[in-house]
mmCIF file of C-alpha atoms and ligand atoms in Angstrom:
data_model
loop_
_atom_site.group_PDB
_atom_site.id
_atom_site.type_symbol
_atom_site.label_atom_id
_atom_site.label_comp_id
_atom_site.label_asym_id
_atom_site.label_seq_id
_atom_site.Cartn_x
_atom_site.Cartn_y
_atom_site.Cartn_z
ATOM 1 C CA MET P 29 -36.599 0.797 7.685
ATOM 2 C CA SER P 30 -33.730 -0.907 9.425
ATOM 3 C CA TYR P 31 -30.580 0.887 10.431
ATOM 4 C CA TYR P 32 -28.735 -1.356 8.040
ATOM 5 C CA ARG P 33 -30.411 0.273 5.072
ATOM 6 C CA LYS P 34 -29.927 3.724 6.455
ATOM 7 C CA SER P 35 -26.254 3.061 6.942
ATOM 8 C CA ARG P 36 -25.840 2.477 3.215
ATOM 9 C CA PRO P 37 -26.256 5.974 1.873
ATOM 10 C CA GLN P 38 -26.959 6.555 -1.779
ATOM 11 C CA ARG P 39 -23.427 7.256 -2.822
ATOM 12 C CA GLY P 40 -24.512 9.054 -5.948
ATOM 13 C CA GLY P 41 -26.549 11.512 -3.925
ATOM 14 C CA GLN P 42 -23.516 12.994 -2.253
ATOM 15 C CA GLY P 43 -22.258 14.779 -5.279
ATOM 16 C CA ASN P 44 -18.779 13.344 -4.950
ATOM 17 C CA ARG P 45 -19.304 9.830 -6.128
ATOM 18 C CA ALA P 46 -16.731 9.905 -8.859
ATOM 19 C CA ARG P 47 -13.943 10.983 -6.577
ATOM 20 C CA ASN P 48 -12.208 9.013 -3.899
ATOM 21 C CA ASN P 49 -10.569 10.327 -0.761
ATOM 22 C CA SER P 50 -7.521 11.590 -2.543
ATOM 23 C CA GLY P 51 -9.684 13.478 -4.979
ATOM 24 C CA GLN P 52 -8.843 11.107 -7.797
ATOM 25 C CA ARG P 53 -11.383 9.765 -10.214
ATOM 26 C CA ARG P 54 -12.600 6.371 -9.335
ATOM 27 C CA PRO P 55 -14.607 3.899 -11.382
ATOM 28 C CA LYS P 56 -18.258 3.721 -10.408
ATOM 29 C CA LYS P 57 -18.668 0.138 -11.405
ATOM 30 C CA GLY P 58 -19.539 -2.233 -8.595
ATOM 31 C CA ARG P 59 -19.317 0.377 -5.876
ATOM 32 C CA GLY P 60 -22.049 0.756 -3.343
ATOM 33 C CA ALA P 61 -23.428 -2.648 -4.298
ATOM 34 C CA TYR P 62 -25.015 -4.664 -1.519
ATOM 35 C CA ILE P 63 -22.606 -7.083 0.159
ATOM 36 C CA HIS P 64 -24.363 -9.869 2.012
ATOM 37 C CA PRO P 65 -23.316 -9.878 5.691
ATOM 38 C CA SER P 66 -22.420 -13.583 5.457
ATOM 39 C CA LYS P 67 -19.415 -12.488 3.407
ATOM 40 C CA PHE P 68 -18.079 -10.767 6.512
ATOM 41 C CA VAL P 69 -18.022 -14.007 8.517
ATOM 42 C CA ASN P 70 -15.184 -16.531 8.409
ATOM 43 C CA GLN P 71 -13.332 -18.741 10.806
ATOM 44 C CA ALA P 72 -9.583 -18.386 10.382
ATOM 45 C CA LYS P 73 -7.805 -21.289 8.778
ATOM 46 C CA THR P 74 -4.099 -21.832 8.949
ATOM 47 C CA VAL P 75 -2.656 -20.977 5.581
ATOM 48 C CA VAL P 76 0.783 -21.513 4.191
ATOM 49 C CA THR P 77 2.478 -18.171 4.427
ATOM 50 C CA ALA P 78 5.505 -16.813 2.679
ATOM 51 C CA GLU P 79 7.307 -17.419 5.980
ATOM 52 C CA GLU P 80 7.107 -21.155 5.473
ATOM 53 C CA TYR P 81 8.580 -20.960 2.013
ATOM 54 C CA GLN P 82 11.860 -22.844 1.564
ATOM 55 C CA ALA P 83 14.235 -20.355 -0.019
ATOM 56 C CA THR P 84 16.698 -21.701 -2.538
ATOM 57 C CA HIS P 85 19.188 -18.873 -1.959
ATOM 58 C CA ASN P 86 20.796 -17.114 0.946
ATOM 59 C CA PHE P 87 21.330 -13.375 0.620
ATOM 60 C CA ALA P 88 25.050 -14.154 0.464
ATOM 61 C CA ASP P 89 24.420 -16.133 -2.749
ATOM 62 C CA PHE P 90 23.297 -12.986 -4.560
ATOM 63 C CA PRO P 91 26.166 -11.113 -6.177
ATOM 64 C CA PHE P 92 25.422 -7.856 -4.346
ATOM 65 C CA ALA P 93 28.201 -5.463 -3.418
ATOM 66 C CA GLU P 94 29.508 -6.085 0.099
ATOM 67 C CA ALA P 95 28.135 -2.715 1.265
ATOM 68 C CA ILE P 96 24.630 -3.935 0.361
ATOM 69 C CA GLN P 97 25.171 -7.295 2.030
ATOM 70 C CA ALA P 98 26.176 -5.417 5.182
ATOM 71 C CA ASN P 99 23.028 -3.274 5.014
ATOM 72 C CA ILE P 100 20.858 -6.382 4.578
ATOM 73 C CA ARG P 101 22.518 -7.933 7.622
ATOM 74 C CA SER P 102 22.112 -4.851 9.754
ATOM 75 C CA ARG P 103 18.464 -4.670 8.711
ATOM 76 C CA GLY P 104 18.151 -8.143 10.197
ATOM 77 C CA TYR P 105 17.036 -10.019 7.086
ATOM 78 C CA LYS P 106 18.381 -13.557 7.216
ATOM 79 C CA ILE P 107 16.535 -15.542 4.577
ATOM 80 C CA PRO P 108 15.113 -14.146 1.336
ATOM 81 C CA SER P 109 11.321 -14.180 1.155
ATOM 82 C CA ALA P 110 9.676 -16.091 -1.691
ATOM 83 C CA ILE P 111 9.446 -13.107 -4.018
ATOM 84 C CA GLN P 112 13.032 -12.080 -3.232
ATOM 85 C CA ASP P 113 14.322 -15.608 -3.700
ATOM 86 C CA GLN P 114 12.627 -15.985 -7.067
ATOM 87 C CA ALA P 115 12.786 -12.487 -8.518
ATOM 88 C CA ILE P 116 16.226 -11.180 -7.552
ATOM 89 C CA PRO P 117 18.268 -13.440 -9.883
ATOM 90 C CA HIS P 118 16.118 -12.435 -12.872
ATOM 91 C CA ILE P 119 16.129 -8.758 -11.992
ATOM 92 C CA LEU P 120 19.920 -8.869 -11.662
ATOM 93 C CA ALA P 121 20.028 -10.491 -15.098
ATOM 94 C CA GLY P 122 18.186 -7.469 -16.501
ATOM 95 C CA GLU P 123 14.901 -9.230 -17.229
ATOM 96 C CA ASP P 124 11.441 -7.688 -17.026
ATOM 97 C CA ILE P 125 9.337 -9.036 -14.177
ATOM 98 C CA ILE P 126 5.666 -9.346 -13.364
ATOM 99 C CA GLY P 127 5.525 -9.891 -9.632
ATOM 100 C CA LEU P 128 2.143 -11.030 -8.386
ATOM 101 C CA ALA P 129 2.629 -10.184 -4.760
ATOM 102 C CA ASN P 130 0.866 -8.184 -2.137
ATOM 103 C CA THR P 131 2.238 -6.048 0.675
ATOM 104 C CA GLY P 132 3.873 -8.104 3.366
ATOM 105 C CA THR P 133 5.677 -10.449 0.968
ATOM 106 C CA GLY P 134 8.928 -8.476 0.925
ATOM 107 C CA LYS P 135 8.365 -7.258 -2.631
ATOM 108 C CA THR P 136 9.919 -3.865 -1.884
ATOM 109 C CA ALA P 137 13.338 -5.317 -1.107
ATOM 110 C CA ALA P 138 12.942 -7.681 -4.065
ATOM 111 C CA PHE P 139 13.074 -4.749 -6.473
ATOM 112 C CA LEU P 140 15.136 -2.299 -4.415
ATOM 113 C CA LEU P 141 18.148 -4.486 -3.687
ATOM 114 C CA PRO P 142 19.005 -5.140 -7.367
ATOM 115 C CA ILE P 143 18.391 -1.448 -8.114
ATOM 116 C CA VAL P 144 20.748 -0.348 -5.338
ATOM 117 C CA ASN P 145 23.296 -2.803 -6.689
ATOM 118 C CA ARG P 146 22.987 -1.367 -10.200
ATOM 119 C CA LEU P 147 23.170 2.244 -9.052
ATOM 120 C CA TYR P 148 26.194 1.472 -6.923
ATOM 121 C CA ALA P 149 27.945 -0.072 -9.890
ATOM 122 C CA ASN P 150 27.184 2.608 -12.501
ATOM 123 C CA ARG P 151 26.407 5.663 -10.329
ATOM 124 C CA LYS P 152 24.197 7.106 -13.073
ATOM 125 C CA THR P 153 21.898 9.841 -11.869
ATOM 126 C CA LEU P 154 18.172 9.657 -12.493
ATOM 127 C CA SER P 155 18.402 6.189 -13.873
ATOM 128 C CA ALA P 156 15.636 4.546 -11.824
ATOM 129 C CA ILE P 157 12.063 5.510 -11.041
ATOM 130 C CA VAL P 158 9.570 3.778 -8.783
ATOM 131 C CA LEU P 159 5.882 4.661 -9.150
ATOM 132 C CA ALA P 160 3.558 3.828 -6.272
ATOM 133 C CA PRO P 161 -0.140 4.599 -5.739
ATOM 134 C CA THR P 162 -0.031 6.487 -2.450
ATOM 135 C CA ARG P 163 2.231 8.919 -0.659
ATOM 136 C CA GLU P 164 2.628 6.598 2.289
ATOM 137 C CA LEU P 165 3.680 3.681 0.162
ATOM 138 C CA ALA P 166 6.164 5.883 -1.708
ATOM 139 C CA GLN P 167 7.512 7.074 1.633
ATOM 140 C CA GLN P 168 7.920 3.492 2.856
ATOM 141 C CA ILE P 169 9.791 2.567 -0.315
ATOM 142 C CA ASP P 170 12.061 5.584 0.113
ATOM 143 C CA ASP P 171 12.710 4.648 3.747
ATOM 144 C CA GLN P 172 13.747 1.172 2.633
ATOM 145 C CA PHE P 173 15.918 2.560 -0.159
ATOM 146 C CA ARG P 174 17.789 4.652 2.382
ATOM 147 C CA ILE P 175 18.337 1.651 4.619
ATOM 148 C CA PHE P 176 19.650 -0.576 1.825
ATOM 149 C CA SER P 177 21.899 2.128 0.361
ATOM 150 C CA ARG P 178 23.277 3.429 3.653
ATOM 151 C CA GLY P 179 26.852 4.636 3.394
ATOM 152 C CA MET P 180 26.944 4.193 -0.385
ATOM 153 C CA LYS P 181 26.495 7.823 -1.425
ATOM 154 C CA LEU P 182 23.376 7.071 -3.440
ATOM 155 C CA TYR P 183 20.561 9.584 -3.344
ATOM 156 C CA SER P 184 16.817 9.325 -3.725
ATOM 157 C CA THR P 185 14.119 11.942 -4.038
ATOM 158 C CA LEU P 186 10.543 11.427 -2.966
ATOM 159 C CA LEU P 187 8.068 13.085 -5.330
ATOM 160 C CA VAL P 188 4.604 13.017 -3.829
ATOM 161 C CA GLY P 189 1.635 15.317 -3.582
ATOM 162 C CA GLY P 190 0.909 17.129 -0.343
ATOM 163 C CA ALA P 191 4.551 18.149 0.070
ATOM 164 C CA PRO P 192 6.035 21.440 -1.195
ATOM 165 C CA ILE P 193 6.811 21.124 -4.895
ATOM 166 C CA ASN P 194 9.592 23.702 -4.822
ATOM 167 C CA ARG P 195 11.626 21.609 -2.479
ATOM 168 C CA GLN P 196 11.178 18.655 -4.778
ATOM 169 C CA ILE P 197 12.284 20.741 -7.740
ATOM 170 C CA ALA P 198 15.386 21.805 -5.822
ATOM 171 C CA ASP P 199 16.025 18.159 -4.892
ATOM 172 C CA LEU P 200 15.748 17.134 -8.537
ATOM 173 C CA ARG P 201 18.323 19.738 -9.558
ATOM 174 C CA ARG P 202 20.754 17.927 -7.302
ATOM 175 C CA ARG P 203 20.411 14.931 -9.609
ATOM 176 C CA PRO P 204 19.360 12.019 -7.397
ATOM 177 C CA HIS P 205 20.087 8.505 -8.611
ATOM 178 C CA ILE P 206 16.495 7.383 -8.130
ATOM 179 C CA VAL P 207 13.094 8.999 -7.754
ATOM 180 C CA ILE P 208 10.257 7.395 -5.835
ATOM 181 C CA ALA P 209 7.000 8.975 -6.794
ATOM 182 C CA THR P 210 3.242 9.001 -7.082
ATOM 183 C CA PRO P 211 1.855 9.422 -10.619
ATOM 184 C CA GLY P 212 0.099 12.769 -10.048
ATOM 185 C CA ARG P 213 3.151 14.632 -8.790
ATOM 186 C CA THR P 214 5.341 12.964 -11.412
ATOM 187 C CA MET P 215 3.066 14.302 -14.164
ATOM 188 C CA ASP P 216 3.157 17.743 -12.645
ATOM 189 C CA LEU P 217 6.969 17.782 -12.584
ATOM 190 C CA ILE P 218 7.200 16.464 -16.143
ATOM 191 C CA LYS P 219 4.859 19.223 -17.323
ATOM 192 C CA ARG P 220 6.987 21.806 -15.564
ATOM 193 C CA LYS P 221 9.957 20.387 -17.458
ATOM 194 C CA VAL P 222 11.962 19.740 -14.322
ATOM 195 C CA LEU P 223 11.737 15.971 -14.436
ATOM 196 C CA HIS P 224 13.341 14.273 -17.432
ATOM 197 C CA LEU P 225 13.038 10.536 -17.728
ATOM 198 C CA ASP P 226 15.213 9.931 -20.780
ATOM 199 C CA GLY P 227 18.008 8.422 -18.662
ATOM 200 C CA ILE P 228 15.782 5.870 -16.935
ATOM 201 C CA GLU P 229 17.172 2.330 -17.017
ATOM 202 C CA VAL P 230 14.787 0.735 -14.531
ATOM 203 C CA LEU P 231 11.097 1.531 -14.142
ATOM 204 C CA VAL P 232 9.169 0.006 -11.256
ATOM 205 C CA LEU P 233 5.378 0.055 -11.156
ATOM 206 C CA ASP P 234 4.425 -0.950 -7.641
ATOM 207 C CA GLU P 235 0.862 -1.942 -6.787
ATOM 208 C CA ALA P 236 -0.124 -1.405 -10.397
ATOM 209 C CA ASP P 237 -3.655 -2.668 -9.757
ATOM 210 C CA ARG P 238 -4.141 0.003 -7.088
ATOM 211 C CA MET P 239 -2.856 2.701 -9.397
ATOM 212 C CA LEU P 240 -5.356 1.624 -12.026
ATOM 213 C CA ASP P 241 -8.134 1.553 -9.425
ATOM 214 C CA MET P 242 -7.288 5.100 -8.530
ATOM 215 C CA GLY P 243 -7.663 6.255 -12.103
ATOM 216 C CA PHE P 244 -3.966 6.721 -12.863
ATOM 217 C CA VAL P 245 -3.883 4.690 -16.060
ATOM 218 C CA GLY P 246 -3.451 7.721 -18.341
ATOM 219 C CA ASP P 247 -0.703 9.172 -16.169
ATOM 220 C CA ILE P 248 1.128 5.863 -16.063
ATOM 221 C CA ARG P 249 1.035 5.577 -19.837
ATOM 222 C CA THR P 250 2.341 9.103 -20.265
ATOM 223 C CA ILE P 251 5.097 8.670 -17.706
ATOM 224 C CA THR P 252 6.176 5.335 -19.166
ATOM 225 C CA SER P 253 6.252 6.828 -22.671
ATOM 226 C CA GLN P 254 8.849 9.338 -21.447
ATOM 227 C CA THR P 255 11.270 6.586 -20.496
ATOM 228 C CA PRO P 256 13.544 4.816 -23.011
ATOM 229 C CA GLU P 257 12.083 1.725 -24.645
ATOM 230 C CA ASN P 258 15.059 -0.430 -23.751
ATOM 231 C CA ARG P 259 14.552 0.108 -20.034
ATOM 232 C CA GLN P 260 14.014 -2.745 -17.596
ATOM 233 C CA THR P 261 10.446 -2.807 -16.257
ATOM 234 C CA LEU P 262 9.478 -4.362 -12.936
ATOM 235 C CA PHE P 263 5.739 -4.600 -12.560
ATOM 236 C CA PHE P 264 4.073 -5.536 -9.274
ATOM 237 C CA SER P 265 0.416 -6.171 -8.699
ATOM 238 C CA ALA P 266 -1.591 -8.118 -6.154
ATOM 239 C CA THR P 267 -4.227 -9.021 -8.723
ATOM 240 C CA ILE P 268 -4.375 -9.645 -12.437
ATOM 241 C CA THR P 269 -7.346 -7.996 -14.089
ATOM 242 C CA PRO P 270 -7.812 -7.595 -17.852
ATOM 243 C CA GLN P 271 -6.650 -3.984 -17.537
ATOM 244 C CA VAL P 272 -3.544 -5.015 -15.593
ATOM 245 C CA GLU P 273 -2.798 -7.646 -18.220
ATOM 246 C CA GLN P 274 -3.195 -5.103 -20.982
ATOM 247 C CA LEU P 275 -0.603 -2.841 -19.325
ATOM 248 C CA THR P 276 1.874 -5.669 -18.907
ATOM 249 C CA LYS P 277 1.568 -6.327 -22.629
ATOM 250 C CA GLU P 278 2.211 -2.674 -23.427
ATOM 251 C CA PHE P 279 5.085 -2.084 -21.027
ATOM 252 C CA LEU P 280 7.042 -5.306 -20.644
ATOM 253 C CA ARG P 281 9.258 -7.330 -22.937
ATOM 254 C CA ASN P 282 9.428 -11.122 -22.486
ATOM 255 C CA PRO P 283 8.514 -10.746 -18.844
ATOM 256 C CA ARG P 284 8.985 -13.476 -16.321
ATOM 257 C CA THR P 285 5.988 -13.879 -14.031
ATOM 258 C CA ILE P 286 6.572 -14.673 -10.390
ATOM 259 C CA SER P 287 3.549 -15.296 -8.246
ATOM 260 C CA VAL P 288 3.863 -15.472 -4.511
ATOM 261 C CA ARG P 289 0.271 -14.894 -3.661
ATOM 262 C CA THR P 290 -0.557 -17.224 -0.842
ATOM 263 C CA ALA P 291 -4.109 -18.419 -0.417
ATOM 264 C CA ASP P 292 -6.586 -15.587 -0.076
ATOM 265 C CA THR P 293 -5.241 -13.585 2.878
ATOM 266 C CA SER P 294 -8.772 -13.358 4.238
ATOM 267 C CA GLU P 295 -8.532 -17.072 4.994
ATOM 268 C CA SER P 296 -6.167 -16.420 7.875
ATOM 269 C CA VAL P 297 -8.428 -13.805 9.437
ATOM 270 C CA ASP P 298 -11.215 -14.568 11.887
ATOM 271 C CA GLN P 299 -14.125 -12.540 10.616
ATOM 272 C CA ASN P 300 -17.443 -11.725 12.154
ATOM 273 C CA VAL P 301 -20.202 -9.153 12.145
ATOM 274 C CA VAL P 302 -21.456 -6.972 14.964
ATOM 275 C CA GLU P 303 -25.175 -6.313 14.674
ATOM 276 C CA VAL P 304 -26.440 -2.947 15.802
ATOM 277 C CA ASP P 305 -29.772 -1.156 15.719
ATOM 278 C CA SER P 306 -28.768 2.464 15.776
ATOM 279 C CA LYS P 307 -25.847 4.844 15.520
ATOM 280 C CA GLU P 308 -25.811 5.158 19.286
ATOM 281 C CA GLU P 309 -25.601 1.427 19.777
ATOM 282 C CA LYS P 310 -22.813 1.221 17.208
ATOM 283 C CA MET P 311 -20.728 3.747 19.141
ATOM 284 C CA GLU P 312 -21.498 2.039 22.442
ATOM 285 C CA LYS P 313 -20.436 -1.347 21.111
ATOM 286 C CA LEU P 314 -17.279 0.123 19.636
ATOM 287 C CA LEU P 315 -16.303 1.715 22.943
ATOM 288 C CA GLU P 316 -17.079 -1.503 24.766
ATOM 289 C CA MET P 317 -14.795 -3.435 22.416
ATOM 290 C CA LEU P 318 -11.992 -0.906 22.589
ATOM 291 C CA GLY P 319 -12.206 -1.136 26.373
ATOM 292 C CA ARG P 320 -11.092 -4.782 26.231
ATOM 293 C CA ASP P 321 -7.414 -5.683 26.550
ATOM 294 C CA GLU P 322 -7.378 -8.028 23.578
ATOM 295 C CA PHE P 323 -8.068 -5.085 21.247
ATOM 296 C CA GLU P 324 -4.389 -4.237 21.365
ATOM 297 C CA LYS P 325 -3.843 -2.475 18.070
ATOM 298 C CA VAL P 326 -6.912 -1.598 16.076
ATOM 299 C CA LEU P 327 -7.320 -0.329 12.548
ATOM 300 C CA LEU P 328 -10.766 1.201 12.259
ATOM 301 C CA PHE P 329 -12.222 1.925 8.836
ATOM 302 C CA GLY P 330 -14.661 4.693 8.008
ATOM 303 C CA GLU P 331 -16.175 5.700 4.716
ATOM 304 C CA THR P 332 -15.523 9.422 4.466
ATOM 305 C CA LYS P 333 -12.702 11.762 5.404
ATOM 306 C CA TYR P 334 -15.005 13.733 7.681
ATOM 307 C CA GLY P 335 -16.481 10.642 9.296
ATOM 308 C CA VAL P 336 -13.022 9.268 9.969
ATOM 309 C CA GLN P 337 -11.855 12.491 11.582
ATOM 310 C CA ARG P 338 -15.020 12.774 13.680
ATOM 311 C CA LEU P 339 -14.707 9.210 14.897
ATOM 312 C CA SER P 340 -11.077 9.680 15.863
ATOM 313 C CA ASP P 341 -11.918 12.905 17.738
ATOM 314 C CA LYS P 342 -14.727 11.126 19.579
ATOM 315 C CA LEU P 343 -12.448 8.318 20.675
ATOM 316 C CA ASN P 344 -9.848 10.735 21.929
ATOM 317 C CA LYS P 345 -12.534 12.512 23.957
ATOM 318 C CA GLN P 346 -13.370 9.149 25.504
ATOM 319 C CA GLY P 347 -9.740 8.703 26.506
ATOM 320 C CA ILE P 348 -8.888 6.211 23.763
ATOM 321 C CA ASN P 349 -5.688 7.301 22.097
ATOM 322 C CA SER P 350 -6.420 7.443 18.408
ATOM 323 C CA VAL P 351 -5.050 8.963 15.230
ATOM 324 C CA ALA P 352 -6.791 9.566 11.907
ATOM 325 C CA ILE P 353 -5.411 9.084 8.429
ATOM 326 C CA HIS P 354 -7.289 10.349 5.377
ATOM 327 C CA GLY P 355 -6.941 12.469 2.275
ATOM 328 C CA ASN P 356 -7.538 15.802 4.020
ATOM 329 C CA LYS P 357 -4.400 15.440 6.110
ATOM 330 C CA SER P 358 -1.121 16.904 4.997
ATOM 331 C CA GLN P 359 1.725 14.589 4.214
ATOM 332 C CA SER P 360 3.490 15.346 7.492
ATOM 333 C CA GLN P 361 0.299 14.834 9.504
ATOM 334 C CA ARG P 362 -0.232 11.464 7.863
ATOM 335 C CA LYS P 363 3.351 10.530 8.514
ATOM 336 C CA SER P 364 3.214 11.381 12.187
ATOM 337 C CA ALA P 365 -0.154 9.612 12.591
ATOM 338 C CA LEU P 366 1.274 6.486 11.025
ATOM 339 C CA LYS P 367 4.373 6.666 13.197
ATOM 340 C CA SER P 368 2.332 7.103 16.349
ATOM 341 C CA PHE P 369 0.281 4.018 15.473
ATOM 342 C CA LYS P 370 3.285 1.952 14.455
ATOM 343 C CA ASP P 371 5.162 2.884 17.629
ATOM 344 C CA ASN P 372 2.136 1.952 19.770
ATOM 345 C CA GLN P 373 1.641 5.474 21.073
ATOM 346 C CA SER P 374 -1.880 5.332 19.660
ATOM 347 C CA ARG P 375 -3.800 2.128 20.015
ATOM 348 C CA VAL P 376 -6.306 2.992 17.318
ATOM 349 C CA MET P 377 -5.886 4.331 13.814
ATOM 350 C CA VAL P 378 -9.025 5.430 11.993
ATOM 351 C CA ALA P 379 -8.611 5.389 8.226
ATOM 352 C CA THR P 380 -10.287 5.659 4.862
ATOM 353 C CA ASP P 381 -9.654 2.908 2.320
ATOM 354 C CA VAL P 382 -7.391 4.972 0.121
ATOM 355 C CA ALA P 383 -5.249 6.294 2.970
ATOM 356 C CA ALA P 384 -4.683 2.793 4.355
ATOM 357 C CA ARG P 385 -3.806 1.150 1.088
ATOM 358 C CA GLY P 386 -0.503 -0.665 0.914
ATOM 359 C CA LEU P 387 0.592 0.413 4.382
ATOM 360 C CA ASP P 388 2.870 -1.987 6.146
ATOM 361 C CA ILE P 389 1.760 -1.937 9.762
ATOM 362 C CA PRO P 390 2.918 -4.900 11.782
ATOM 363 C CA ASN P 391 0.844 -6.551 14.531
ATOM 364 C CA VAL P 392 -2.598 -5.115 13.920
ATOM 365 C CA SER P 393 -4.731 -7.234 16.259
ATOM 366 C CA HIS P 394 -8.122 -6.161 14.907
ATOM 367 C CA VAL P 395 -9.569 -4.541 11.838
ATOM 368 C CA ILE P 396 -12.960 -3.033 12.564
ATOM 369 C CA ASN P 397 -15.202 -1.877 9.748
ATOM 370 C CA PHE P 398 -17.123 0.900 11.424
ATOM 371 C CA ASP P 399 -18.592 1.711 8.024
ATOM 372 C CA GLN P 400 -18.941 -1.091 5.562
ATOM 373 C CA PRO P 401 -16.601 -1.105 2.577
ATOM 374 C CA ALA P 402 -18.083 -0.108 -0.758
ATOM 375 C CA THR P 403 -16.907 -3.267 -2.502
ATOM 376 C CA TYR P 404 -15.924 -6.753 -1.438
ATOM 377 C CA GLU P 405 -12.486 -6.102 -2.890
ATOM 378 C CA ASP P 406 -12.064 -3.140 -0.537
ATOM 379 C CA TYR P 407 -13.129 -5.457 2.280
ATOM 380 C CA VAL P 408 -10.416 -7.957 1.445
ATOM 381 C CA HIS P 409 -7.859 -5.156 1.314
ATOM 382 C CA ARG P 410 -8.972 -3.813 4.663
ATOM 383 C CA ILE P 411 -8.825 -7.092 6.509
ATOM 384 C CA GLY P 412 -5.514 -7.930 4.863
ATOM 385 C CA ARG P 413 -3.991 -5.400 7.293
ATOM 386 C CA THR P 414 -4.331 -8.000 10.056
ATOM 387 C CA GLY P 415 -3.387 -11.673 10.219
ATOM 388 C CA ARG P 416 -0.114 -11.054 8.453
ATOM 389 C CA ALA P 417 3.050 -13.098 8.450
ATOM 390 C CA GLY P 418 1.461 -16.212 9.845
ATOM 391 C CA ALA P 419 -0.415 -14.543 12.695
ATOM 392 C CA THR P 420 -4.154 -14.943 13.036
ATOM 393 C CA GLY P 421 -5.974 -11.658 12.844
ATOM 394 C CA LYS P 422 -9.494 -10.614 13.637
ATOM 395 C CA ALA P 423 -11.897 -8.530 11.601
ATOM 396 C CA LEU P 424 -15.274 -7.230 12.725
ATOM 397 C CA THR P 425 -17.830 -5.492 10.554
ATOM 398 C CA PHE P 426 -20.778 -3.492 11.847
ATOM 399 C CA VAL P 427 -24.040 -4.385 10.164
ATOM 400 C CA GLY P 428 -27.619 -3.389 10.877
ATOM 401 C CA LYS P 429 -29.956 -5.836 12.600
ATOM 402 C CA ARG P 430 -32.315 -7.343 10.097
HETATM 403 P P1 AMP Y 6 6.919 -5.433 1.818
HETATM 404 O O1 AMP Y 6 6.073 -6.569 1.316
HETATM 405 O O2 AMP Y 6 8.019 -5.095 0.901
HETATM 406 O O3 AMP Y 6 6.070 -4.266 2.213
HETATM 407 O O4 AMP Y 6 7.657 -5.949 3.165
HETATM 408 C C1 AMP Y 6 6.930 -6.328 4.283
HETATM 409 C C2 AMP Y 6 7.787 -6.378 5.536
HETATM 410 O O5 AMP Y 6 8.661 -7.498 5.520
HETATM 411 C C3 AMP Y 6 8.676 -5.167 5.728
HETATM 412 O O6 AMP Y 6 8.588 -4.749 7.076
HETATM 413 C C4 AMP Y 6 10.051 -5.665 5.417
HETATM 414 O O7 AMP Y 6 11.057 -4.956 6.118
HETATM 415 C C5 AMP Y 6 9.995 -7.105 5.857
HETATM 416 N N1 AMP Y 6 10.901 -7.974 5.087
HETATM 417 C C6 AMP Y 6 11.106 -7.953 3.766
HETATM 418 N N2 AMP Y 6 11.984 -8.904 3.388
HETATM 419 C C7 AMP Y 6 12.347 -9.568 4.506
HETATM 420 C C8 AMP Y 6 13.233 -10.666 4.769
HETATM 421 N N3 AMP Y 6 13.908 -11.276 3.801
HETATM 422 N N4 AMP Y 6 13.358 -11.070 6.064
HETATM 423 C C9 AMP Y 6 12.680 -10.469 7.038
HETATM 424 N N5 AMP Y 6 11.819 -9.429 6.861
HETATM 425 C C10 AMP Y 6 11.647 -8.976 5.612
#
């Protein structure tokens, strides 16, 4: 039997098939199916990126308060991205939006800037909520909120799992203007009767397709049902599946759809396979690659939390500075790992699919699939971490010799 076969364990035999790395339920369908290695090979093509989009507005054209304009300037944004250019006028007009956009398009600012503008004008507490699939994404949204609302006396609270709930309860008592949250923790706080959503004017569902993938559909329905029906709903998703479409029908009123998906992101990524015969050879080849200068900033994917941690430990023992990010890490550990990778203190970040989802990490030179992804969709998500914003990225996937 070839190593290739051995490296595809029977997922059902591990007793944890129905749960992903965050412990959430995950659909079985399509997972663990054989992906032909030819799907991991592609020569990068130049694709039109959002960067080449001709914006029809300048930020100064948007009727934002001057304090916001100043924060946009100091953040260094000069020209609105495609999603910002097209969505902001409609969001400011109070319309519901379906934004078909993935990470890297500037979608976060597209929804946050109009929200900051609204909160600044009416100063109503707890009048906006943003739901995001992962803690890291929620944290990134909160970071951006703080940047865009600097000096405006607007307050946000981050409600995510893995952080002490009592502190979040205390934060909520101080009546923030906006909460940025993951569905699980939001449900918990609603059940404890410390989070009341009856004053919500704007609801944002970010990366809705990911949230559905992670089994949050019930939570999302419950949370949404707690908000007033006449709210404004801003719905973002990278893909439209029948389930996503169903939710848009339930939650949105006369929505305007804005699609800024460029060609398949995988088109701009050079992809190839690395054939190996054994576990030992796989490790050897990995170390050989990481020894080369061109492997400047590497995102390495593993299948399990334990495998990811073990791999990161091994690399560190070999003198390759690496951090691990997976569901067994506390929120603060994940945050510091991410920071270390972003700031180039660690050249390698080893991650599980769920932990890496939606993260905005600039300048990843290589994505390496140490373990193969369970689905082709996961593969596309993984390699989408490189080759962003017009740059050509590289993705390598280990496969067994056949
Ligand atoms: P997002 O898709 O919201 O995760 O944003 C991706 C990255 O693009 C983030 O680092 C943003 O700070 C950055 N970004 C968003 N909008 C702009 C803009 N108009 N100009 C320059 N950079 C931007």
